[in-house]
Amino acid sequence: MLSFSRSAVRTLTQRLTVVAAAEAHIVEELRYVSVRTFDSWAFRILRLLGHEPSELLKRTHDENIASVKNAITGMARERVRQLIGDRRHLIVDEFQDLPGVRGELVLALLELIAPPGRPGCGFTILGDPAQAIYGFAADKGTMTPRQYWDQVQKLYRDELQIHSLQVNHRASAPLAALSAQLRSVLLGNLPDEEKLKRIRTAITELPEQSGSLNGLGLESGSKAILTRTNGEAVRVLQKIMDRDIKGPEVQVKIRAANYASLPPAWIAALLRPARAPKMPRMQFDRIYERLTSIWDTETCRSLGLPERDSAWARLMHASGAPSDGTSLDLLNLRTRLTWPDSFPDDQALVDDALIVTTVHQSKGMEFDIVTLLDRSMDGDSPQFDNPGEEASVGYVGITRAAHVLRRSSGIELYPAPRDRRLSGGRSRLCHWRNGWLNLEIGQPGDIDPIGFVDPVLHGGKTSVDSLQTFLNNNARALEGHKVMLCHKYEEGKVHWTIHLQDGDKPGRLLGRTAQQLTYDLLDILHDHGFSLPWRIFNLRISGVGTLTSETDCGLEEPDRSSRLWLGTGLFGIGDTKTKKRPAK
């Protein structure tokens, strides 16, 4: 199954877990083999075709997908067919959001494994025109998803069976009725401006969230606040979590573009003690049994630790070995750790946490309780070039709710930060306010992985081991904790040490930032005549995960051998007081 979004993959794998609960090994196979996003599936095919992973990681998802399409239609056609194998059925989800190269890939893939008029595998295409919210992604000269669908119908003619799904199994009766009413509007013949007006009216008529956004998150069940932009999402997050806490009373998580997600924490928790380059299965079993006898149930849960056999199978798969192999190659595992196809292509379970995300990122997800951030009443709502697409965005937000749907004006929020393009090719959310700079921090490459185990930074091996134990035992509790960055000048370079924020002071030292963040801050501040900041406040820990680096930086054992340890990710808008550079 191929899907546009990781959240849709997560929803499907969760349901498959319920269906196949009695057959755990079947669920494992489905997680790795059958359910993928277009992006990770394309990465895997290109890797198996002989492309260097390091080069693939430098390219955009669209470039990799285009390369697979070209391989299917070119000289590598038969090789791709062999790599795909003998599939019985292909499912393509969210077809209405597959413009450009993804639509071209679907047509090429269908023609390869299910040629019209000839025996081949079956296929199912799922889509809802009312939820088409990625039309802007289509390049000039490429067809729209509607045109791709017309092409599928033309190619397969009478071979197709077309069904219209009528029953809403997600929502309560009132919300299902609202969804049906608005869907008929979007699929009708009204002008796009009128469609948007009807959707906007439905949103403004929703019950208003009572009190501050700080009051959200205490209800039972899955919950989400959906925003229109990433900037709004981080402002909401700041408001909800703007209090001094050791660990959030309510788990709050953000799903937004640009933020780095780390490989699972349980990998380093289990494998950091390794001293040899290869680990036999028998040794892994002994380590697993010893550590799980020490860790309590909550520690295992916060690390996301799978059952022993599942953990071994996942590590073997990630290292490129057969799941029933008898020895784990740690170098191969480290090399492949961040490859898109190394671990299940899904996201963490949405339980009683409060998820803050954009409508676009919520595609494929569903929640018991949804609050839509609607800032149209305060004049901060952006103008949109495509009212039809914007109407579909509103509809998608409305249809994420199963039981409770409401709106919030977000009147207490500061203006959302805007994207700032940087010379390195990146962009960051950025906002200036009353002498303060608010800057998005937490992108891939912002944190130096060595910083979490550097004995020079931490003052010796004992302190490094203490930190690793602390991260291991508090993996879940640290999610959402405030951190502070403190300016540090070493060997001619500027970086910031990462500390747990204790009030308005730096607390426990965790690690340090990488030079990427230094360069981006210089890019932003130089034109304004400001110097680099001494303190950056109010960032958050996105989670604890596994880090690795082959850099030789005077590491002590076991980190020098295993090269696998625990570290944290960051997210949010860091606040720093700007200061003019001294005159020369």
Coordinates of C-alpha atoms in Angstrom, one line a residue:
M1 CA 0.0 0.0 0.0
L2 CA 1.3 3.4 -1.0
S3 CA 0.0 6.6 0.7
F4 CA 0.8 10.3 0.5
S5 CA 1.1 10.8 4.3
R6 CA 2.8 9.1 7.2
S7 CA -0.2 9.7 9.4
A8 CA -2.4 7.7 7.0
V9 CA 0.1 4.9 7.2
R10 CA 0.0 5.0 10.9
T11 CA -3.8 4.8 10.9
L12 CA -3.8 1.8 8.7
T13 CA -1.1 -0.1 10.6
Q14 CA -3.0 0.6 13.8
R15 CA -6.1 -0.9 12.4
L16 CA -4.2 -3.9 11.0
T17 CA -2.9 -4.5 14.5
V18 CA -6.4 -4.8 15.7
V19 CA -7.5 -7.1 12.8
A20 CA -4.4 -9.4 13.2
A21 CA -4.1 -9.2 17.0
A22 CA -3.8 -12.9 17.3
E23 CA -1.0 -13.2 14.7
A24 CA 1.8 -10.8 15.9
H25 CA 4.2 -12.0 13.2
I26 CA 1.8 -11.0 10.5
V27 CA 1.6 -7.5 11.9
E28 CA 5.4 -7.2 11.8
E29 CA 5.5 -8.3 8.2
L30 CA 2.8 -5.8 7.2
R31 CA 4.7 -3.0 9.0
Y32 CA 7.8 -3.5 7.0
V33 CA 6.8 -4.8 3.7
S34 CA 3.3 -3.7 2.7
V35 CA 2.6 -0.2 4.0
R36 CA 4.7 2.8 2.9
T37 CA 4.6 6.4 1.9
F38 CA 5.6 7.2 -1.7
D39 CA 8.7 8.8 -0.4
S40 CA 10.2 5.9 1.6
W41 CA 9.1 3.4 -1.0
A42 CA 10.9 5.3 -3.7
F43 CA 14.0 5.6 -1.5
R44 CA 14.0 1.8 -1.0
I45 CA 13.6 1.0 -4.7
L46 CA 16.4 3.4 -5.8
R47 CA 18.7 2.0 -3.1
L48 CA 18.1 -1.5 -4.3
L49 CA 18.8 -0.3 -7.9
G50 CA 22.3 0.7 -6.7
H51 CA 21.9 4.4 -6.0
E52 CA 24.1 5.7 -3.1
P53 CA 21.9 6.4 -0.1
S54 CA 24.0 9.4 0.8
E55 CA 23.2 11.0 -2.5
L56 CA 19.5 10.1 -2.2
L57 CA 19.3 11.8 1.2
K58 CA 20.6 15.0 -0.4
R59 CA 17.8 15.1 -3.0
T60 CA 14.2 16.1 -2.5
H61 CA 11.4 13.5 -2.2
D62 CA 10.1 14.6 -5.6
E63 CA 13.4 14.1 -7.3
N64 CA 13.7 10.5 -5.9
I65 CA 10.1 9.7 -7.0
A66 CA 10.8 11.0 -10.5
S67 CA 13.9 8.8 -10.7
V68 CA 11.8 5.7 -9.9
K69 CA 9.2 6.7 -12.5
N70 CA 12.0 7.1 -15.0
A71 CA 13.4 3.7 -14.1
I72 CA 10.1 2.0 -14.6
T73 CA 9.6 3.6 -18.0
G74 CA 13.3 3.2 -19.0
M75 CA 16.1 0.6 -19.2
A76 CA 15.7 -0.5 -15.6
R77 CA 12.0 -1.5 -16.1
E78 CA 12.5 -5.3 -15.6
R79 CA 14.8 -4.8 -12.7
V80 CA 12.2 -2.7 -10.9
R81 CA 9.6 -5.4 -11.6
Q82 CA 11.9 -8.0 -10.0
L83 CA 12.4 -5.8 -6.9
I84 CA 8.7 -5.2 -6.5
G85 CA 8.2 -9.0 -6.6
D86 CA 5.0 -11.0 -7.0
R87 CA 2.4 -8.7 -5.5
R88 CA -1.2 -9.7 -5.5
H89 CA -2.7 -6.3 -4.9
L90 CA -1.7 -2.6 -4.9
I91 CA -3.6 0.0 -2.9
V92 CA -3.1 3.7 -3.5
D93 CA -4.5 6.0 -0.9
E94 CA -5.3 9.8 -1.0
F95 CA -5.3 9.8 -4.8
Q96 CA -6.8 13.2 -4.9
D97 CA -3.6 14.6 -3.4
L98 CA -1.1 13.1 -5.9
P99 CA -0.2 15.8 -8.4
G100 CA 2.9 15.9 -10.5
V101 CA 5.5 13.1 -10.1
R102 CA 3.4 11.0 -7.7
G103 CA 0.6 10.8 -10.2
E104 CA 3.0 10.0 -12.9
L105 CA 4.5 7.2 -10.7
V106 CA 1.1 5.7 -10.1
L107 CA 0.4 5.5 -13.8
A108 CA 3.8 4.0 -14.6
L109 CA 3.5 1.5 -11.7
L110 CA 0.0 0.3 -12.7
E111 CA 1.2 -0.2 -16.3
L112 CA 4.2 -2.2 -15.0
I113 CA 2.4 -4.6 -12.6
A114 CA -1.2 -4.5 -13.7
P115 CA -1.1 -3.9 -17.5
P116 CA -4.5 -3.1 -19.0
G117 CA -6.1 -6.1 -20.7
R118 CA -3.6 -8.6 -19.4
P119 CA -3.2 -10.7 -16.2
G120 CA -1.6 -8.8 -13.4
C121 CA -2.1 -7.8 -9.8
G122 CA -5.3 -6.2 -8.7
F123 CA -5.3 -2.6 -7.5
T124 CA -7.5 -0.3 -5.5
I125 CA -7.4 3.5 -5.7
L126 CA -9.0 5.5 -2.9
G127 CA -9.7 9.2 -3.1
D128 CA -12.2 12.0 -2.3
P129 CA -12.2 15.1 -4.5
A130 CA -13.7 17.1 -1.6
Q131 CA -10.4 16.6 0.4
A132 CA -8.0 17.7 -2.4
I133 CA -5.7 20.1 -0.5
Y134 CA -2.4 19.7 -2.3
G135 CA -3.3 21.1 -5.7
F136 CA -0.7 23.8 -5.3
A137 CA 2.0 21.1 -5.4
A138 CA 1.4 20.4 -9.1
D139 CA 4.2 21.7 -11.4
K140 CA 3.4 23.5 -14.6
G141 CA 3.1 21.1 -17.4
T142 CA 1.9 18.2 -15.3
M143 CA -1.6 16.9 -14.9
T144 CA -3.9 17.4 -12.0
P145 CA -5.0 14.4 -9.8
R146 CA -8.4 14.6 -11.6
Q147 CA -6.7 14.2 -15.0
Y148 CA -4.6 11.3 -13.7
W149 CA -7.8 9.6 -12.6
D150 CA -9.4 10.2 -16.0
Q151 CA -6.3 8.6 -17.5
V152 CA -6.8 5.5 -15.3
Q153 CA -10.4 5.2 -16.4
K154 CA -9.4 5.6 -20.0
L155 CA -6.7 2.9 -19.8
Y156 CA -8.7 0.3 -17.9
R157 CA -12.3 1.0 -19.1
D158 CA -14.6 -1.9 -18.3
E159 CA -12.0 -3.6 -16.1
L160 CA -12.6 -1.0 -13.4
Q161 CA -15.2 -1.4 -10.7
I162 CA -16.1 2.0 -9.2
H163 CA -17.8 2.3 -5.8
S164 CA -18.9 5.3 -3.9
L165 CA -18.6 5.1 -0.2
Q166 CA -21.7 6.5 1.6
V167 CA -21.5 5.6 5.3
N168 CA -19.4 7.7 7.6
H169 CA -17.9 5.3 10.2
R170 CA -15.7 7.9 11.9
A171 CA -18.0 10.6 13.2
S172 CA -21.1 10.9 15.5
A173 CA -24.4 11.3 13.8
P174 CA -24.5 15.2 13.9
L175 CA -20.9 15.5 12.7
A176 CA -21.5 12.9 10.0
A177 CA -24.5 14.9 8.8
L178 CA -22.5 18.1 8.7
S179 CA -19.8 16.4 6.7
A180 CA -22.3 15.1 4.2
Q181 CA -23.8 18.5 3.8
L182 CA -20.5 20.3 3.2
R183 CA -19.3 17.5 0.9
S184 CA -22.2 18.0 -1.3
V185 CA -21.4 21.7 -1.5
L186 CA -17.8 21.0 -2.5
L187 CA -18.7 18.5 -5.1
G188 CA -21.5 20.7 -6.5
N189 CA -21.4 23.3 -9.3
L190 CA -21.2 26.5 -7.1
P191 CA -18.3 28.9 -7.8
D192 CA -15.3 28.3 -5.7
E193 CA -15.7 31.6 -3.9
E194 CA -19.2 30.5 -2.8
K195 CA -17.9 27.0 -1.7
L196 CA -15.4 28.7 0.5
K197 CA -18.0 31.0 1.9
R198 CA -20.2 28.1 2.9
I199 CA -17.3 26.3 4.6
R200 CA -16.3 29.4 6.4
T201 CA -19.8 29.9 7.7
A202 CA -19.9 26.3 9.0
I203 CA -16.7 26.9 10.9
T204 CA -17.7 30.2 12.4
E205 CA -21.0 28.6 13.6
L206 CA -19.1 25.9 15.6
P207 CA -19.2 26.1 19.4
E208 CA -16.5 28.4 20.7
Q209 CA -13.8 27.0 22.8
S210 CA -14.5 28.3 26.3
G211 CA -11.6 29.9 28.2
S212 CA -8.0 30.0 27.2
L213 CA -6.2 27.4 25.0
N214 CA -4.4 26.5 28.2
G215 CA -7.6 24.7 29.3
L216 CA -7.4 22.2 26.5
G217 CA -6.1 18.6 26.9
L218 CA -7.8 17.5 30.1
E219 CA -10.6 15.5 28.4
S220 CA -10.3 11.8 27.9
G221 CA -9.7 10.5 24.4
S222 CA -7.5 11.6 21.5
K223 CA -7.4 15.4 21.0
A224 CA -6.0 17.8 18.5
I225 CA -5.8 21.5 17.8
L226 CA -5.7 22.1 14.0
T227 CA -4.1 25.2 12.6
R228 CA -3.8 26.6 9.0
T229 CA 0.0 27.2 9.2
N230 CA 3.1 25.8 11.0
G231 CA 3.6 29.3 12.5
E232 CA 0.2 29.2 14.1
A233 CA 0.9 25.6 15.4
V234 CA 4.0 26.7 17.2
R235 CA 2.2 29.8 18.7
V236 CA -0.5 27.5 20.0
L237 CA 2.0 25.2 21.4
Q238 CA 3.8 28.1 23.2
K239 CA 0.5 29.2 24.7
I240 CA -0.5 25.8 26.0
M241 CA 2.9 25.0 27.5
D242 CA 3.9 28.5 28.7
R243 CA 4.4 27.4 32.3
D244 CA 7.4 26.3 34.4
I245 CA 7.0 22.5 34.7
K246 CA 9.3 19.5 35.3
G247 CA 7.2 17.5 32.9
P248 CA 3.9 18.4 31.3
E249 CA 0.8 17.3 33.2
V250 CA -0.9 16.7 29.8
Q251 CA 1.3 15.1 27.1
V252 CA 1.4 17.7 24.3
K253 CA 3.0 16.9 20.9
I254 CA 3.5 18.8 17.7
R255 CA 3.2 17.5 14.2
A256 CA 4.6 20.1 11.9
A257 CA 6.9 20.4 9.0
N258 CA 10.7 20.8 9.3
Y259 CA 11.1 19.3 12.8
A260 CA 13.6 16.4 13.0
S261 CA 12.3 13.1 14.4
L262 CA 14.9 10.8 16.0
P263 CA 15.1 7.0 15.5
P264 CA 13.5 5.1 18.4
A265 CA 15.1 5.4 21.8
W266 CA 15.0 1.7 22.6
I267 CA 17.8 1.1 20.0
A268 CA 20.4 3.0 22.0
A269 CA 19.0 1.9 25.3
L270 CA 19.7 -1.7 24.3
L271 CA 22.8 -1.4 22.2
R272 CA 24.9 1.4 23.8
P273 CA 26.8 -1.2 26.0
A274 CA 28.0 -3.1 22.8
R275 CA 31.8 -3.3 22.5
A276 CA 32.2 -5.5 19.4
P277 CA 31.3 -4.6 15.8
K278 CA 28.9 -7.5 15.6
M279 CA 26.3 -8.8 18.1
P280 CA 25.3 -12.4 18.0
R281 CA 21.6 -13.2 18.7
M282 CA 22.5 -15.0 21.9
Q283 CA 24.3 -11.9 23.3
F284 CA 21.4 -9.7 22.3
D285 CA 18.9 -11.9 24.2
R286 CA 21.1 -11.8 27.3
I287 CA 21.3 -8.0 27.1
Y288 CA 17.6 -7.7 26.5
E289 CA 16.7 -9.9 29.5
R290 CA 19.2 -8.2 31.8
L291 CA 18.0 -4.7 31.0
T292 CA 14.3 -5.4 31.1
S293 CA 14.8 -7.0 34.5
I294 CA 16.2 -3.7 35.7
W295 CA 13.8 -1.4 33.9
D296 CA 10.3 -1.0 35.3
T297 CA 7.2 -1.2 33.1
E298 CA 7.0 2.6 32.7
T299 CA 10.6 2.8 31.5
C300 CA 10.0 0.1 28.9
R301 CA 6.8 1.9 27.8
S302 CA 8.4 5.3 27.5
L303 CA 11.3 3.9 25.4
G304 CA 8.8 2.2 23.1
L305 CA 10.5 -1.1 23.7
P306 CA 9.1 -3.9 21.5
E307 CA 9.0 -7.6 22.5
R308 CA 12.4 -9.3 22.3
D309 CA 11.8 -11.1 19.0
S310 CA 10.2 -8.1 17.4
A311 CA 13.1 -5.9 18.5
W312 CA 15.6 -8.3 17.0
A313 CA 13.6 -8.5 13.7
R314 CA 13.4 -4.7 13.4
L315 CA 17.1 -4.3 14.0
M316 CA 18.0 -6.9 11.5
H317 CA 15.7 -5.3 8.9
A318 CA 17.2 -1.9 9.6
S319 CA 20.7 -3.2 9.2
G320 CA 19.9 -4.8 5.8
A321 CA 20.0 -8.4 7.1
P322 CA 17.3 -11.1 7.0
S323 CA 14.9 -10.9 9.9
D324 CA 15.9 -14.4 11.0
G325 CA 19.6 -13.6 10.9
T326 CA 21.9 -14.7 13.7
S327 CA 24.2 -11.7 14.0
L328 CA 23.6 -7.9 14.0
D329 CA 26.2 -5.7 12.2
L330 CA 26.3 -2.5 14.2
L331 CA 28.2 -0.6 11.5
N332 CA 25.4 -1.4 8.9
L333 CA 22.8 -0.5 11.5
R334 CA 24.4 2.9 12.2
T335 CA 24.8 3.6 8.5
R336 CA 21.2 2.9 7.8
L337 CA 19.7 4.4 11.0
T338 CA 18.3 7.5 9.4
W339 CA 17.3 6.0 6.1
P340 CA 13.6 6.5 5.4
D341 CA 13.0 2.8 4.9
S342 CA 14.9 1.5 7.9
F343 CA 12.0 1.5 10.4
P344 CA 8.2 1.3 10.1
D345 CA 7.0 4.2 8.1
D346 CA 4.5 5.5 10.6
Q347 CA 4.2 7.8 13.6
A348 CA 3.7 7.3 17.3
L349 CA 0.3 6.2 18.6
V350 CA -2.1 9.1 19.3
D351 CA -3.4 8.2 22.8
D352 CA -4.5 10.8 25.3
A353 CA -1.9 13.3 24.2
L354 CA -3.0 16.6 22.8
I355 CA -1.7 16.9 19.3
V356 CA -1.0 20.4 17.8
T357 CA -0.7 20.2 14.1
T358 CA -1.8 21.8 10.8
V359 CA -4.8 20.7 8.8
H360 CA -2.4 19.5 6.0
Q361 CA -0.4 17.4 8.5
S362 CA -3.6 15.9 9.9
K363 CA -4.5 14.2 6.7
G364 CA -5.3 10.5 7.4
M365 CA -5.6 11.1 11.2
E366 CA -8.7 11.2 13.3
F367 CA -9.4 12.4 16.8
D368 CA -12.2 12.2 19.4
I369 CA -12.0 15.9 20.0
V370 CA -10.9 18.6 17.5
T371 CA -10.5 22.3 18.0
L372 CA -10.0 24.3 14.8
L373 CA -8.0 27.5 15.2
D374 CA -9.9 30.2 13.3
R375 CA -8.2 33.6 13.2
S376 CA -10.4 35.0 10.4
M377 CA -12.1 37.3 12.9
D378 CA -9.0 39.2 14.0
G379 CA -7.7 40.2 10.6
D380 CA -4.7 37.9 10.8
S381 CA -6.1 35.3 8.4
P382 CA -3.9 35.0 5.2
Q383 CA -5.3 35.6 1.7
F384 CA -5.5 32.6 -0.5
D385 CA -5.1 32.4 -4.3
N386 CA -7.2 29.3 -4.7
P387 CA -10.6 29.5 -2.8
G388 CA -11.6 26.1 -4.0
E389 CA -8.5 24.5 -2.5
E390 CA -9.0 26.5 0.7
A391 CA -12.6 25.3 1.0
S392 CA -11.3 21.7 0.9
V393 CA -8.7 22.6 3.6
G394 CA -11.5 23.7 5.9
Y395 CA -13.5 20.6 5.1
V396 CA -10.6 18.3 5.9
G397 CA -10.2 20.1 9.3
I398 CA -13.9 19.6 10.0
T399 CA -13.9 15.9 9.2
R400 CA -11.0 15.0 11.5
A401 CA -13.4 15.0 14.5
A402 CA -15.2 11.9 15.7
H403 CA -17.3 13.2 18.6
V404 CA -16.5 16.9 19.5
L405 CA -15.8 19.7 17.1
R406 CA -15.3 23.3 18.1
R407 CA -13.4 26.5 17.2
S408 CA -11.1 28.9 18.8
S409 CA -10.3 32.4 17.7
G410 CA -6.8 32.2 19.2
I411 CA -7.3 35.8 20.2
E412 CA -4.6 35.5 23.0
L413 CA -1.9 34.4 20.5
Y414 CA 0.9 36.6 19.2
P415 CA 1.0 37.0 15.4
A416 CA 2.2 33.8 13.8
P417 CA 5.9 33.8 12.6
R418 CA 6.5 33.8 8.8
D419 CA 9.0 31.8 6.8
R420 CA 12.4 33.4 6.3
R421 CA 14.5 32.0 3.4
L422 CA 18.2 31.5 4.3
S423 CA 21.3 31.4 2.2
G424 CA 21.9 27.7 3.0
G425 CA 18.7 26.8 1.1
R426 CA 16.7 26.3 4.3
S427 CA 13.8 28.4 5.7
R428 CA 12.9 29.0 9.3
L429 CA 9.8 30.5 10.9
C430 CA 10.9 33.9 12.2
H431 CA 9.2 36.9 13.9
W432 CA 10.5 40.2 15.4
R433 CA 8.6 41.7 18.4
N434 CA 9.6 44.5 20.8
G435 CA 13.3 43.9 20.5
W436 CA 12.9 40.1 20.6
L437 CA 13.6 37.6 17.9
N438 CA 11.4 34.5 17.8
L439 CA 13.1 31.8 15.7
E440 CA 12.1 28.2 14.8
I441 CA 14.8 25.7 16.0
G442 CA 14.8 22.0 15.8
Q443 CA 15.4 21.2 12.2
P444 CA 17.5 18.3 11.1
G445 CA 21.1 19.3 11.6
D446 CA 20.5 21.8 14.4
I447 CA 21.9 19.5 17.1
D448 CA 25.4 18.1 17.4
P449 CA 24.9 14.3 18.2
I450 CA 28.3 14.1 19.8
G451 CA 27.3 16.7 22.4
F452 CA 25.3 14.1 24.4
V453 CA 28.3 11.9 25.1
D454 CA 31.3 14.3 24.8
P455 CA 33.3 13.8 28.0
V456 CA 35.0 17.2 27.6
L457 CA 31.7 19.0 27.5
H458 CA 30.2 17.1 30.4
G459 CA 33.3 16.9 32.6
G460 CA 34.2 13.2 32.3
K461 CA 32.8 9.7 31.6
T462 CA 30.9 9.6 34.9
S463 CA 28.8 12.6 34.0
V464 CA 28.2 11.2 30.5
D465 CA 26.9 7.9 31.9
S466 CA 24.8 9.8 34.4
L467 CA 23.1 11.8 31.6
Q468 CA 22.5 8.6 29.5
T469 CA 20.8 7.0 32.5
F470 CA 18.8 10.1 33.1
L471 CA 17.6 10.1 29.4
N472 CA 16.9 6.4 29.5
N473 CA 14.8 6.6 32.7
N474 CA 12.9 9.8 31.8
A475 CA 12.3 9.4 28.0
R476 CA 8.6 10.0 28.1
A477 CA 8.6 12.6 30.9
L478 CA 11.1 14.8 29.1
E479 CA 8.8 15.3 26.1
G480 CA 7.7 18.9 26.1
H481 CA 10.1 20.0 28.8
K482 CA 11.5 23.5 28.4
V483 CA 15.2 23.9 27.4
M484 CA 17.5 26.9 27.3
L485 CA 20.4 27.4 24.9
C486 CA 23.5 29.1 26.3
H487 CA 26.2 30.8 24.1
K488 CA 29.6 29.0 24.2
Y489 CA 32.8 29.9 22.3
E490 CA 35.2 27.0 21.7
E491 CA 38.2 26.6 19.3
G492 CA 37.1 29.6 17.2
K493 CA 33.5 28.4 16.9
V494 CA 30.3 29.5 18.4
H495 CA 27.6 27.1 19.5
W496 CA 25.0 26.9 22.3
T497 CA 24.9 24.3 25.1
I498 CA 21.5 22.8 25.7
H499 CA 20.1 22.9 29.2
L500 CA 16.9 22.0 30.9
Q501 CA 15.3 25.3 31.7
D502 CA 14.9 25.9 35.4
G503 CA 12.8 29.0 35.7
D504 CA 14.8 31.7 33.9
K505 CA 18.1 29.9 34.5
P506 CA 20.0 27.0 32.8
G507 CA 19.6 23.7 34.6
R508 CA 21.0 20.3 33.7
L509 CA 23.3 20.2 30.8
L510 CA 22.1 17.9 27.9
G511 CA 24.2 18.6 24.8
R512 CA 25.0 21.4 22.3
T513 CA 23.9 22.8 19.0
A514 CA 25.6 22.3 15.6
Q515 CA 27.2 24.9 13.3
Q516 CA 24.1 24.9 11.1
L517 CA 22.2 26.9 13.7
T518 CA 25.1 29.3 14.1
Y519 CA 25.3 30.0 10.4
D520 CA 21.5 30.5 10.2
L521 CA 21.5 32.9 13.1
L522 CA 24.3 34.9 11.6
D523 CA 22.4 35.0 8.3
I524 CA 19.3 36.4 10.1
L525 CA 21.0 38.8 12.6
H526 CA 23.8 40.2 10.5
D527 CA 21.7 42.4 8.2
H528 CA 20.0 44.0 11.3
G529 CA 23.4 44.7 12.9
F530 CA 22.7 42.4 15.8
S531 CA 25.3 40.1 17.6
L532 CA 24.7 36.4 18.3
P533 CA 22.5 35.9 21.4
W534 CA 23.8 34.7 24.8
R535 CA 20.6 33.0 25.7
I536 CA 17.7 31.4 23.8
F537 CA 14.7 30.6 25.9
N538 CA 11.5 28.5 25.8
L539 CA 12.3 25.8 23.3
R540 CA 11.0 22.3 24.0
I541 CA 12.2 18.7 23.9
S542 CA 10.4 16.9 21.1
G543 CA 11.5 13.5 22.4
V544 CA 14.3 11.2 23.4
G545 CA 15.8 9.1 20.6
T546 CA 18.8 7.3 19.3
L547 CA 21.8 9.2 17.9
T548 CA 25.0 8.2 16.2
S549 CA 28.1 9.7 14.7
E550 CA 31.3 8.4 13.3
T551 CA 33.2 11.5 14.3
D552 CA 36.2 10.8 16.5
C553 CA 35.9 13.2 19.3
G554 CA 37.7 11.6 22.3
L555 CA 34.7 9.5 23.2
E556 CA 35.0 7.0 26.1
E557 CA 33.7 3.5 26.2
P558 CA 31.1 2.2 25.5
D559 CA 30.3 5.1 23.1
R560 CA 33.6 4.8 21.3
S561 CA 32.7 1.3 20.2
S562 CA 28.9 1.1 19.9
R563 CA 28.5 4.7 18.5
L564 CA 24.9 4.5 19.6
W565 CA 23.6 6.7 22.4
L566 CA 20.5 8.6 23.6
G567 CA 19.9 12.3 22.8
T568 CA 17.0 14.7 22.5
G569 CA 15.3 16.5 19.7
L570 CA 14.1 20.1 19.9
F571 CA 11.1 22.0 18.6
G572 CA 9.5 25.3 19.0
I573 CA 10.1 29.0 18.5
G574 CA 13.1 30.1 20.6
D575 CA 13.0 33.6 22.2
T576 CA 16.1 35.8 22.4
K577 CA 16.6 39.4 23.2
T578 CA 18.5 41.1 20.3
K579 CA 21.5 43.3 20.9
K580 CA 23.4 45.6 18.5
R581 CA 26.9 44.6 17.6
P582 CA 29.6 46.9 19.1
A583 CA 30.9 49.6 16.7
K584 CA 34.3 48.8 15.2

